[in-house]
Structure formats: structure tokens, C-alpha cells
């Protein structure tokens, strides 16, 4: 199977186009990426949980101090200002800079090991990863694609490493490549 953008280093070949546009394998991958939901990272879940707890405590304390202030005879406006001050004082100002700094430091350590990080949250997600699948065929790293073996329901075709010429045709919904 040859994909759009595939390079042929040498030889001749024939290809039958089986699909175009969004019906190709690349098109199916594009469709999958469009349909993919944004997954919340573990660190974002924990930060949202922490912020919810802190906000609930801050609002609770603000309401309690507002009620106490009104009960002691203070005016409604000064009690409201006092309650807002209590709520704002309970919000940690250094939380986001601290998280950003720690993720940046982790990203810097990973860059020393040749890992390129575009999104800081990826650092934490990568740190909690248990399985990594890699492409060892050279398609991504060397920009080369090669056919070693084609298996059909009736027969297996094996190819050498030389400059083989392949003839590709369609039989019963299966693409078959033979050395020419």
C-alpha cells in the first residue's frame, strides 16, 4: 500500500488507486483526530479538584464571617467587603506559577534526553505513561517506506532488500503486490 506523499528511491511500479480524499487511510486518521475528545490530563483533574475544595472553603468562610459581622452590628456594606476580603485571601496566588515552574523544570530535564515537549501538561501525562508504542520501521524517522511481506488469504509474498519492481493490483477487495 502506497500513501500520498510516499517517496520511491528507485525502480518502476504500477499502482491502482482504491480510494481518494477522506476515504483513504490518511483521511480516516484525519477523521479520527477530528472526532477525538479532549482528554483531561491527571494533573488538570487534580488541580480542578484542589481549586474546587479551596473555593468551597473560601466561600464558606466568607459567608460565615459575613453572618458573624452582621450579627455583631456592623453595616451590611462593610460586612460584605470583609467577606469578599476573606474569600480573596483564601485563594492561593502562587498555585499556577508553582505548577508551571515545576512542569517547566521537568520539561527541561526531558529535553536533555532528546524529548521535545510542546505542551507543558504533556510532561505530567508522559510521566504517568506505562506503555509507549514506537515505529521502528523507519517510516517516520528515515522517511522511507518498504514492503517486506504481503499476506493474502491464499498466499504470502516475501520481498528482498534489493531494487525490486512491484506490480500492484486489486483482487477481491485485497491489494496484492508482486515482484515484476
Backbone as JSON Lines, residues from 0, in Angstrom:
{"i":0,"aa":"X","n":[0.86,-1.17,0.0],"ca":[0.0,0.0,0.0],"c":[0.9,1.22,0.0]}
{"i":1,"aa":"X","n":[0.71,2.09,-0.94],"ca":[1.47,3.33,-1.01],"c":[0.55,4.48,-0.63]}
{"i":2,"aa":"X","n":[1.04,5.37,0.2],"ca":[0.24,6.51,0.65],"c":[0.66,7.77,-0.07]}
{"i":3,"aa":"X","n":[-0.22,8.73,-0.11],"ca":[0.08,10.02,-0.71],"c":[1.3,10.61,-0.01]}
{"i":4,"aa":"X","n":[2.26,11.07,-0.79],"ca":[3.46,11.64,-0.2],"c":[4.58,10.63,-0.04]}
{"i":5,"aa":"X","n":[4.33,9.34,-0.35],"ca":[5.38,8.33,-0.25],"c":[6.41,8.57,-1.34]}
{"i":6,"aa":"X","n":[7.67,8.37,-1.02],"ca":[8.75,8.56,-1.98],"c":[9.28,7.21,-2.43]}
{"i":7,"aa":"X","n":[9.59,7.09,-3.72],"ca":[10.21,5.88,-4.27],"c":[11.63,6.24,-4.62]}
{"i":8,"aa":"X","n":[12.59,5.53,-4.06],"ca":[14.0,5.85,-4.28],"c":[14.48,5.38,-5.63]}
{"i":9,"aa":"X","n":[14.01,4.21,-6.08],"ca":[14.44,3.71,-7.38],"c":[13.45,2.65,-7.86]}
{"i":10,"aa":"X","n":[13.5,2.35,-9.14],"ca":[12.65,1.3,-9.71],"c":[11.42,1.86,-10.38]}
{"i":11,"aa":"X","n":[10.61,0.96,-10.89],"ca":[9.36,1.29,-11.57],"c":[8.22,0.6,-10.84]}
{"i":12,"aa":"X","n":[7.02,1.07,-11.07],"ca":[5.89,0.43,-10.43],"c":[4.58,0.86,-11.03]}
{"i":13,"aa":"X","n":[3.56,0.09,-10.76],"ca":[2.2,0.41,-11.18],"c":[1.33,0.41,-9.94]}
{"i":14,"aa":"X","n":[0.4,1.34,-9.88],"ca":[-0.46,1.45,-8.72],"c":[-1.9,1.62,-9.18]}
{"i":15,"aa":"X","n":[-2.82,0.97,-8.49],"ca":[-4.24,1.16,-8.71],"c":[-4.76,2.0,-7.54]}
{"i":16,"aa":"X","n":[-5.4,3.11,-7.84],"ca":[-5.96,3.96,-6.8],"c":[-7.25,3.33,-6.32]}
{"i":17,"aa":"X","n":[-7.34,3.06,-5.03],"ca":[-8.52,2.39,-4.48],"c":[-9.47,3.36,-3.8]}
{"i":18,"aa":"X","n":[-8.97,4.51,-3.35],"ca":[-9.84,5.5,-2.72],"c":[-9.12,6.84,-2.68]}
{"i":19,"aa":"X","n":[-9.91,7.88,-2.53],"ca":[-9.35,9.23,-2.5],"c":[-9.99,10.03,-1.38]}
{"i":20,"aa":"X","n":[-9.37,11.15,-1.03],"ca":[-9.93,12.06,-0.04],"c":[-10.04,11.44,1.34]}
{"i":21,"aa":"X","n":[-11.19,11.65,1.97],"ca":[-11.41,11.18,3.34],"c":[-11.61,9.67,3.4]}
{"i":22,"aa":"X","n":[-11.69,8.99,2.26],"ca":[-11.87,7.54,2.25],"c":[-10.54,6.79,2.26]}
{"i":23,"aa":"X","n":[-9.41,7.51,2.18],"ca":[-8.1,6.87,2.25],"c":[-7.73,6.61,3.71]}
{"i":24,"aa":"X","n":[-6.64,5.9,3.92],"ca":[-6.18,5.63,5.29],"c":[-5.81,6.94,6.0]}
{"i":25,"aa":"X","n":[-5.13,7.83,5.28],"ca":[-4.78,9.12,5.86],"c":[-6.05,9.89,6.19]}
{"i":26,"aa":"X","n":[-7.04,9.86,5.32],"ca":[-8.32,10.52,5.57],"c":[-9.02,9.96,6.78]}
{"i":27,"aa":"X","n":[-8.94,8.64,6.97],"ca":[-9.55,8.02,8.15],"c":[-8.85,8.48,9.43]}
{"i":28,"aa":"X","n":[-7.53,8.62,9.35],"ca":[-6.78,9.11,10.52],"c":[-7.18,10.54,10.83]}
{"i":29,"aa":"X","n":[-7.32,11.37,9.79],"ca":[-7.75,12.76,9.99],"c":[-9.13,12.78,10.64]}
{"i":30,"aa":"X","n":[-10.04,11.93,10.17],"ca":[-11.38,11.87,10.75],"c":[-11.33,11.47,12.22]}
{"i":31,"aa":"X","n":[-10.47,10.49,12.55],"ca":[-10.34,10.06,13.94],"c":[-9.82,11.2,14.82]}
{"i":32,"aa":"X","n":[-8.87,11.97,14.32],"ca":[-8.35,13.07,15.12],"c":[-9.39,14.16,15.31]}
{"i":33,"aa":"X","n":[-10.28,14.34,14.32],"ca":[-11.35,15.33,14.47],"c":[-12.37,14.88,15.5]}
{"i":34,"aa":"X","n":[-12.61,13.57,15.56],"ca":[-13.61,13.04,16.47],"c":[-13.09,12.83,17.88]}
{"i":35,"aa":"X","n":[-11.77,12.88,18.06],"ca":[-11.18,12.6,19.37],"c":[-11.6,13.66,20.38]}
{"i":36,"aa":"X","n":[-12.0,13.2,21.55],"ca":[-12.35,14.12,22.63],"c":[-11.09,14.62,23.3]}
{"i":37,"aa":"X","n":[-11.17,15.82,23.83],"ca":[-10.06,16.34,24.62],"c":[-10.04,15.62,25.96]}
{"i":38,"aa":"X","n":[-8.98,14.89,26.19],"ca":[-8.86,14.13,27.42],"c":[-8.25,15.03,28.49]}
{"i":39,"aa":"X","n":[-8.87,15.03,29.65],"ca":[-8.34,15.81,30.76],"c":[-7.15,15.07,31.36]}
{"i":40,"aa":"X","n":[-6.02,15.75,31.46],"ca":[-4.82,15.12,31.99],"c":[-4.96,14.92,33.49]}
{"i":41,"aa":"X","n":[-4.22,13.98,34.07],"ca":[-4.29,13.75,35.51],"c":[-3.98,14.99,36.34]}
{"i":42,"aa":"X","n":[-3.01,15.79,35.91],"ca":[-2.66,16.98,36.69],"c":[-3.79,18.01,36.64]}
{"i":43,"aa":"X","n":[-4.44,18.13,35.49],"ca":[-5.56,19.07,35.39],"c":[-6.72,18.62,36.27]}
{"i":44,"aa":"X","n":[-6.97,17.3,36.32],"ca":[-8.04,16.79,37.19],"c":[-7.74,17.12,38.65]}
{"i":45,"aa":"X","n":[-6.5,16.9,39.06],"ca":[-6.12,17.19,40.45],"c":[-6.2,18.68,40.77]}
{"i":46,"aa":"X","n":[-5.76,19.52,39.82],"ca":[-5.83,20.96,40.04],"c":[-7.29,21.43,40.14]}
{"i":47,"aa":"X","n":[-8.16,20.88,39.27],"ca":[-9.58,21.26,39.34],"c":[-10.18,20.82,40.68]}
{"i":48,"aa":"X","n":[-9.83,19.62,41.13],"ca":[-10.32,19.13,42.42],"c":[-9.83,20.02,43.55]}
{"i":49,"aa":"X","n":[-8.56,20.37,43.54],"ca":[-7.97,21.21,44.58],"c":[-8.61,22.6,44.58]}
{"i":50,"aa":"X","n":[-8.77,23.19,43.39],"ca":[-9.37,24.52,43.29],"c":[-10.83,24.49,43.77]}
{"i":51,"aa":"X","n":[-11.57,23.42,43.47],"ca":[-12.95,23.3,43.94],"c":[-13.0,23.26,45.47]}
{"i":52,"aa":"X","n":[-12.1,22.49,46.08],"ca":[-12.07,22.39,47.54],"c":[-11.72,23.74,48.16]}
{"i":53,"aa":"X","n":[-10.67,24.38,47.65],"ca":[-10.24,25.68,48.19],"c":[-11.34,26.73,48.01]}
{"i":54,"aa":"X","n":[-11.97,26.75,46.85],"ca":[-13.05,27.73,46.6],"c":[-14.23,27.5,47.53]}
{"i":55,"aa":"X","n":[-14.59,26.24,47.74],"ca":[-15.71,25.93,48.64],"c":[-15.4,26.4,50.06]}
{"i":56,"aa":"X","n":[-14.2,26.12,50.53],"ca":[-13.8,26.56,51.87],"c":[-13.8,28.08,51.96]}
{"i":57,"aa":"X","n":[-13.27,28.76,50.92],"ca":[-13.19,30.23,50.94],"c":[-14.59,30.84,50.96]}
{"i":58,"aa":"X","n":[-15.49,30.33,50.13],"ca":[-16.86,30.88,50.1],"c":[-17.58,30.6,51.42]}
{"i":59,"aa":"X","n":[-17.38,29.39,51.96],"ca":[-17.99,29.05,53.25],"c":[-17.52,30.01,54.34]}
{"i":60,"aa":"X","n":[-16.2,30.23,54.41],"ca":[-15.66,31.16,55.42],"c":[-16.16,32.58,55.2]}
{"i":61,"aa":"X","n":[-16.25,33.01,53.93],"ca":[-16.76,34.34,53.63],"c":[-18.19,34.52,54.11]}
{"i":62,"aa":"X","n":[-19.03,33.5,53.86],"ca":[-20.44,33.58,54.3],"c":[-20.52,33.57,55.83]}
{"i":63,"aa":"X","n":[-19.73,32.71,56.48],"ca":[-19.74,32.64,57.95],"c":[-19.31,33.98,58.55]}
{"i":64,"aa":"X","n":[-18.21,34.56,58.04],"ca":[-17.75,35.84,58.58],"c":[-18.72,36.97,58.25]}
{"i":65,"aa":"X","n":[-19.42,36.9,57.12],"ca":[-20.45,37.89,56.79],"c":[-21.57,37.84,57.83]}
{"i":66,"aa":"X","n":[-22.02,36.62,58.13],"ca":[-23.09,36.45,59.12],"c":[-22.64,36.92,60.5]}
{"i":67,"aa":"X","n":[-21.41,36.56,60.9],"ca":[-20.88,36.99,62.2],"c":[-20.76,38.51,62.24]}
{"i":68,"aa":"X","n":[-20.3,39.1,61.15],"ca":[-20.13,40.55,61.1],"c":[-21.49,41.26,61.2]}
{"i":69,"aa":"X","n":[-22.48,40.76,60.53],"ca":[-23.83,41.34,60.62],"c":[-24.38,41.17,62.03]}
{"i":70,"aa":"X","n":[-24.14,39.98,62.63],"ca":[-24.64,39.7,63.98],"c":[-24.0,40.6,65.04]}
{"i":71,"aa":"X","n":[-22.77,41.03,64.82],"ca":[-22.1,41.9,65.79],"c":[-22.47,43.37,65.6]}
{"i":72,"aa":"X","n":[-23.31,43.66,64.64],"ca":[-23.81,45.01,64.47],"c":[-23.08,45.84,63.43]}
{"i":73,"aa":"X","n":[-22.22,45.28,62.64],"ca":[-21.54,46.02,61.57],"c":[-22.55,46.26,60.43]}
{"i":74,"aa":"X","n":[-22.3,47.23,59.63],"ca":[-23.17,47.53,58.5],"c":[-23.07,46.45,57.42]}
{"i":75,"aa":"X","n":[-24.08,46.37,56.57],"ca":[-24.13,45.35,55.52],"c":[-23.0,45.53,54.51]}
{"i":76,"aa":"X","n":[-22.72,46.82,54.16],"ca":[-21.67,47.06,53.17],"c":[-20.29,46.71,53.7]}
{"i":77,"aa":"X","n":[-19.98,47.1,54.92],"ca":[-18.66,46.76,55.49],"c":[-18.55,45.26,55.74]}
{"i":78,"aa":"X","n":[-19.65,44.61,56.09],"ca":[-19.63,43.14,56.26],"c":[-19.39,42.44,54.92]}
{"i":79,"aa":"X","n":[-19.98,42.98,53.85],"ca":[-19.79,42.39,52.53],"c":[-18.34,42.55,52.07]}
{"i":80,"aa":"X","n":[-17.77,43.73,52.27],"ca":[-16.36,43.97,51.91],"c":[-15.45,43.04,52.71]}
{"i":81,"aa":"X","n":[-15.75,42.88,54.0],"ca":[-14.97,41.97,54.85],"c":[-15.06,40.53,54.34]}
{"i":82,"aa":"X","n":[-16.28,40.08,53.96],"ca":[-16.47,38.71,53.46],"c":[-15.73,38.5,52.15]}
{"i":83,"aa":"X","n":[-15.79,39.48,51.26],"ca":[-15.06,39.38,49.98],"c":[-13.56,39.31,50.25]}
{"i":84,"aa":"X","n":[-13.08,40.1,51.2],"ca":[-11.66,40.05,51.56],"c":[-11.25,38.68,52.07]}
{"i":85,"aa":"X","n":[-12.12,38.04,52.88],"ca":[-11.84,36.68,53.38],"c":[-11.78,35.69,52.23]}
{"i":86,"aa":"X","n":[-12.72,35.81,51.3],"ca":[-12.75,34.88,50.15],"c":[-11.5,35.05,49.31]}
{"i":87,"aa":"X","n":[-11.14,36.27,48.97],"ca":[-9.96,36.53,48.12],"c":[-8.68,36.09,48.84]}
{"i":88,"aa":"X","n":[-8.6,36.29,50.14],"ca":[-7.39,35.93,50.9],"c":[-7.15,34.42,50.92]}
{"i":89,"aa":"X","n":[-8.21,33.64,50.78],"ca":[-8.06,32.19,50.82],"c":[-7.67,31.56,49.49]}
{"i":90,"aa":"X","n":[-7.65,32.34,48.44],"ca":[-7.26,31.81,47.12],"c":[-5.74,31.87,47.02]}
{"i":91,"aa":"X","n":[-5.09,30.71,46.78],"ca":[-3.63,30.71,46.69],"c":[-3.14,31.38,45.4]}
{"i":92,"aa":"X","n":[-2.41,32.48,45.55],"ca":[-1.94,33.24,44.4],"c":[-0.78,32.54,43.68]}
{"i":93,"aa":"X","n":[-0.01,31.8,44.41],"ca":[1.18,31.19,43.82],"c":[0.97,29.8,43.26]}
{"i":94,"aa":"X","n":[-0.27,29.33,43.22],"ca":[-0.52,27.96,42.75],"c":[-0.15,27.77,41.29]}
{"i":95,"aa":"X","n":[-0.67,28.59,40.4],"ca":[-0.38,28.42,38.97],"c":[1.09,28.65,38.63]}
{"i":96,"aa":"X","n":[1.75,29.69,39.16],"ca":[3.18,29.81,38.87],"c":[4.0,28.63,39.38]}
{"i":97,"aa":"X","n":[3.61,28.07,40.53],"ca":[4.34,26.93,41.07],"c":[4.19,25.7,40.18]}
{"i":98,"aa":"X","n":[2.97,25.44,39.73],"ca":[2.73,24.3,38.84],"c":[3.46,24.49,37.53]}
{"i":99,"aa":"X","n":[3.38,25.7,36.97],"ca":[4.06,25.99,35.7],"c":[5.57,25.82,35.84]}
{"i":100,"aa":"X","n":[6.13,26.3,36.93],"ca":[7.57,26.19,37.16],"c":[8.0,24.73,37.28]}
{"i":101,"aa":"X","n":[7.23,23.93,38.02],"ca":[7.61,22.52,38.18],"c":[7.51,21.76,36.86]}
{"i":102,"aa":"X","n":[6.48,22.05,36.06],"ca":[6.36,21.39,34.75],"c":[7.46,21.85,33.8]}
{"i":103,"aa":"X","n":[7.85,23.11,33.88],"ca":[8.93,23.62,33.03],"c":[10.25,22.96,33.4]}
{"i":104,"aa":"X","n":[10.49,22.79,34.7],"ca":[11.73,22.12,35.12],"c":[11.75,20.67,34.65]}
{"i":105,"aa":"X","n":[10.61,20.0,34.73],"ca":[10.54,18.61,34.24],"c":[10.74,18.56,32.73]}
{"i":106,"aa":"X","n":[10.19,19.52,32.01],"ca":[10.37,19.59,30.56],"c":[11.83,19.82,30.2]}
{"i":107,"aa":"X","n":[12.5,20.65,30.98],"ca":[13.93,20.92,30.74],"c":[14.76,19.65,30.94]}
{"i":108,"aa":"X","n":[14.43,18.89,32.0],"ca":[15.14,17.62,32.23],"c":[14.9,16.64,31.09]}
{"i":109,"aa":"X","n":[13.66,16.61,30.58],"ca":[13.34,15.69,29.48],"c":[14.02,16.13,28.19]}
{"i":110,"aa":"X","n":[14.19,17.44,27.98],"ca":[14.84,17.92,26.76],"c":[16.3,17.51,26.72]}
{"i":111,"aa":"X","n":[16.92,17.34,27.88],"ca":[18.31,16.85,27.92],"c":[18.4,15.41,27.45]}
{"i":112,"aa":"X","n":[17.26,14.7,27.46],"ca":[17.21,13.32,26.98],"c":[16.57,13.25,25.61]}
{"i":113,"aa":"X","n":[16.61,14.38,24.86],"ca":[16.11,14.49,23.49],"c":[14.61,14.28,23.37]}
{"i":114,"aa":"X","n":[13.85,14.71,24.34],"ca":[12.39,14.67,24.25],"c":[11.9,16.1,24.0]}
{"i":115,"aa":"X","n":[11.13,16.28,22.93],"ca":[10.61,17.59,22.58],"c":[9.2,17.72,23.13]}
{"i":116,"aa":"X","n":[8.98,18.71,23.99],"ca":[7.69,18.91,24.65],"c":[7.08,20.21,24.14]}
{"i":117,"aa":"X","n":[5.88,20.12,23.53],"ca":[5.2,21.31,23.04],"c":[4.19,21.83,24.05]}
{"i":118,"aa":"X","n":[3.61,20.97,24.85],"ca":[2.58,21.36,25.81],"c":[3.06,20.94,27.2]}
{"i":119,"aa":"X","n":[3.08,21.86,28.14],"ca":[3.61,21.56,29.47],"c":[2.84,20.44,30.16]}
{"i":120,"aa":"X","n":[1.52,20.35,29.95],"ca":[0.75,19.28,30.57],"c":[1.17,17.9,30.05]}
{"i":121,"aa":"X","n":[1.78,17.88,28.87],"ca":[2.25,16.61,28.3],"c":[3.35,15.99,29.16]}
{"i":122,"aa":"X","n":[4.12,16.83,29.84],"ca":[5.2,16.33,30.7],"c":[4.62,15.41,31.76]}
{"i":123,"aa":"X","n":[3.58,15.87,32.44],"ca":[2.97,15.08,33.51],"c":[2.3,13.84,32.94]}
{"i":124,"aa":"X","n":[1.63,13.98,31.79],"ca":[0.96,12.84,31.16],"c":[1.98,11.8,30.74]}
{"i":125,"aa":"X","n":[3.09,12.25,30.16],"ca":[4.14,11.32,29.76],"c":[4.76,10.63,30.96]}
{"i":126,"aa":"X","n":[4.85,11.36,32.07],"ca":[5.39,10.77,33.3],"c":[4.52,9.67,33.86]}
{"i":127,"aa":"X","n":[3.21,9.72,33.6],"ca":[2.31,8.68,34.1],"c":[2.02,7.61,33.05]}
{"i":128,"aa":"X","n":[2.72,7.64,31.93],"ca":[2.52,6.65,30.87],"c":[3.16,5.33,31.25]}
{"i":129,"aa":"X","n":[2.46,4.23,30.98],"ca":[3.01,2.91,31.3],"c":[3.44,2.15,30.05]}
{"i":130,"aa":"X","n":[2.86,2.44,28.88],"ca":[3.21,1.74,27.65],"c":[3.45,2.78,26.56]}
{"i":131,"aa":"X","n":[4.56,2.63,25.84],"ca":[4.87,3.51,24.71],"c":[5.09,2.62,23.49]}
{"i":132,"aa":"X","n":[4.32,2.86,22.43],"ca":[4.47,2.13,21.17],"c":[5.32,2.99,20.23]}
{"i":133,"aa":"X","n":[6.31,2.38,19.6],"ca":[7.19,3.14,18.73],"c":[7.18,2.57,17.32]}
{"i":134,"aa":"X","n":[7.6,3.39,16.38],"ca":[7.7,2.99,14.98],"c":[9.17,2.68,14.7]}
{"i":135,"aa":"X","n":[9.48,1.41,14.52],"ca":[10.87,1.02,14.3],"c":[11.14,0.69,12.84]}
{"i":136,"aa":"X","n":[10.19,1.0,11.94],"ca":[10.37,0.64,10.53],"c":[11.15,1.69,9.76]}
{"i":137,"aa":"X","n":[11.28,2.89,10.31],"ca":[11.99,3.95,9.61],"c":[11.06,4.85,8.81]}
{"i":138,"aa":"X","n":[9.76,4.55,8.81],"ca":[8.82,5.37,8.04],"c":[8.84,6.8,8.54]}
{"i":139,"aa":"X","n":[8.82,6.99,9.85],"ca":[8.8,8.34,10.4],"c":[10.21,8.93,10.52]}
{"i":140,"aa":"X","n":[11.16,8.14,10.97],"ca":[12.49,8.68,11.25],"c":[13.34,8.85,10.0]}
{"i":141,"aa":"X","n":[13.22,7.94,9.04],"ca":[14.07,7.99,7.85],"c":[13.31,8.4,6.6]}
{"i":142,"aa":"X","n":[11.99,8.6,6.71],"ca":[11.15,8.97,5.58],"c":[11.23,7.94,4.46]}
{"i":143,"aa":"X","n":[11.26,6.66,4.84],"ca":[11.29,5.58,3.86],"c":[10.21,4.57,4.2]}
{"i":144,"aa":"X","n":[9.57,4.05,3.18],"ca":[8.58,3.0,3.38],"c":[8.98,1.84,2.48]}
{"i":145,"aa":"X","n":[8.89,0.64,2.99],"ca":[9.28,-0.53,2.2],"c":[8.34,-1.69,2.5]}
{"i":146,"aa":"X","n":[8.2,-2.56,1.51],"ca":[7.35,-3.74,1.66],"c":[8.27,-4.94,1.83]}
{"i":147,"aa":"X","n":[8.12,-5.66,2.92],"ca":[8.92,-6.86,3.16],"c":[8.11,-8.13,2.86]}
{"i":148,"aa":"X","n":[6.83,-8.08,3.21],"ca":[5.99,-9.26,3.05],"c":[4.54,-8.82,2.9]}
{"i":149,"aa":"X","n":[3.81,-9.48,2.01],"ca":[2.38,-9.24,1.87],"c":[1.68,-10.58,2.07]}
{"i":150,"aa":"X","n":[0.72,-10.56,2.99],"ca":[-0.01,-11.78,3.32],"c":[-1.43,-11.63,2.82]}
{"i":151,"aa":"X","n":[-1.85,-12.55,1.98],"ca":[-3.23,-12.59,1.5],"c":[-3.86,-13.88,2.01]}
{"i":152,"aa":"X","n":[-5.17,-14.02,1.88],"ca":[-5.79,-15.26,2.35],"c":[-5.25,-16.51,1.66]}
{"i":153,"aa":"X","n":[-4.78,-16.37,0.41],"ca":[-4.32,-17.55,-0.35],"c":[-2.82,-17.74,-0.38]}
{"i":154,"aa":"X","n":[-2.06,-16.67,-0.2],"ca":[-0.63,-16.79,-0.44],"c":[0.13,-15.68,0.31]}
{"i":155,"aa":"X","n":[1.4,-15.93,0.62],"ca":[2.27,-14.94,1.22],"c":[3.38,-14.61,0.24]}
{"i":156,"aa":"X","n":[3.63,-13.33,0.06],"ca":[4.68,-12.89,-0.85],"c":[5.76,-12.21,-0.04]}
{"i":157,"aa":"X","n":[7.0,-12.68,-0.17],"ca":[8.13,-12.09,0.54],"c":[9.01,-11.36,-0.46]}
{"i":158,"aa":"X","n":[9.59,-10.24,-0.04],"ca":[10.4,-9.42,-0.92],"c":[11.77,-9.23,-0.32]}
{"i":159,"aa":"X","n":[12.78,-9.11,-1.2],"ca":[14.15,-8.88,-0.75],"c":[14.4,-7.41,-0.53]}
{"i":160,"aa":"X","n":[15.64,-7.08,-0.18],"ca":[16.01,-5.7,0.12],"c":[16.49,-4.96,-1.12]}
{"i":161,"aa":"X","n":[16.61,-5.65,-2.27],"ca":[17.14,-5.01,-3.48],"c":[16.16,-4.05,-4.11]}
{"i":162,"aa":"X","n":[16.49,-3.58,-5.31],"ca":[15.63,-2.66,-6.04],"c":[14.58,-3.46,-6.78]}
{"i":163,"aa":"X","n":[13.58,-3.92,-6.07],"ca":[12.52,-4.72,-6.66],"c":[11.49,-3.8,-7.31]}
{"i":164,"aa":"X","n":[10.86,-4.3,-8.36],"ca":[9.79,-3.59,-9.03],"c":[8.5,-4.3,-8.65]}
{"i":165,"aa":"X","n":[7.52,-3.55,-8.2],"ca":[6.28,-4.15,-7.73],"c":[5.13,-3.79,-8.66]}
{"i":166,"aa":"X","n":[4.29,-4.76,-8.92],"ca":[3.07,-4.51,-9.66],"c":[1.92,-4.71,-8.68]}
{"i":167,"aa":"X","n":[1.11,-3.71,-8.54],"ca":[0.04,-3.76,-7.54],"c":[-1.29,-3.77,-8.26]}
{"i":168,"aa":"X","n":[-2.16,-4.69,-7.88],"ca":[-3.5,-4.71,-8.44],"c":[-4.49,-5.16,-7.4]}
{"i":169,"aa":"X","n":[-5.77,-4.99,-7.71],"ca":[-6.82,-5.26,-6.74],"c":[-7.52,-6.56,-7.13]}
{"i":170,"aa":"X","n":[-7.58,-7.5,-6.16],"ca":[-8.33,-8.74,-6.36],"c":[-9.17,-8.99,-5.14]}
{"i":171,"aa":"X","n":[-10.45,-9.13,-5.31],"ca":[-11.41,-9.44,-4.24],"c":[-11.17,-8.6,-2.98]}
{"i":172,"aa":"X","n":[-11.16,-7.28,-3.15],"ca":[-11.02,-6.33,-2.05],"c":[-9.69,-6.41,-1.31]}
{"i":173,"aa":"X","n":[-8.67,-7.01,-1.93],"ca":[-7.35,-7.1,-1.31],"c":[-6.31,-6.55,-2.28]}
{"i":174,"aa":"X","n":[-5.49,-5.65,-1.81],"ca":[-4.4,-5.16,-2.66],"c":[-3.27,-6.17,-2.61]}
{"i":175,"aa":"X","n":[-2.79,-6.55,-3.76],"ca":[-1.72,-7.55,-3.83],"c":[-0.54,-6.92,-4.57]}
{"i":176,"aa":"X","n":[0.65,-7.11,-4.08],"ca":[1.84,-6.61,-4.74],"c":[2.75,-7.79,-5.09]}
{"i":177,"aa":"X","n":[3.17,-7.87,-6.32],"ca":[4.07,-8.93,-6.77],"c":[5.32,-8.31,-7.36]}
{"i":178,"aa":"X","n":[6.41,-9.02,-7.22],"ca":[7.66,-8.56,-7.8],"c":[7.59,-8.76,-9.29]}
{"i":179,"aa":"X","n":[7.92,-7.69,-10.05],"ca":[7.82,-7.74,-11.51],"c":[9.13,-8.12,-12.15]}
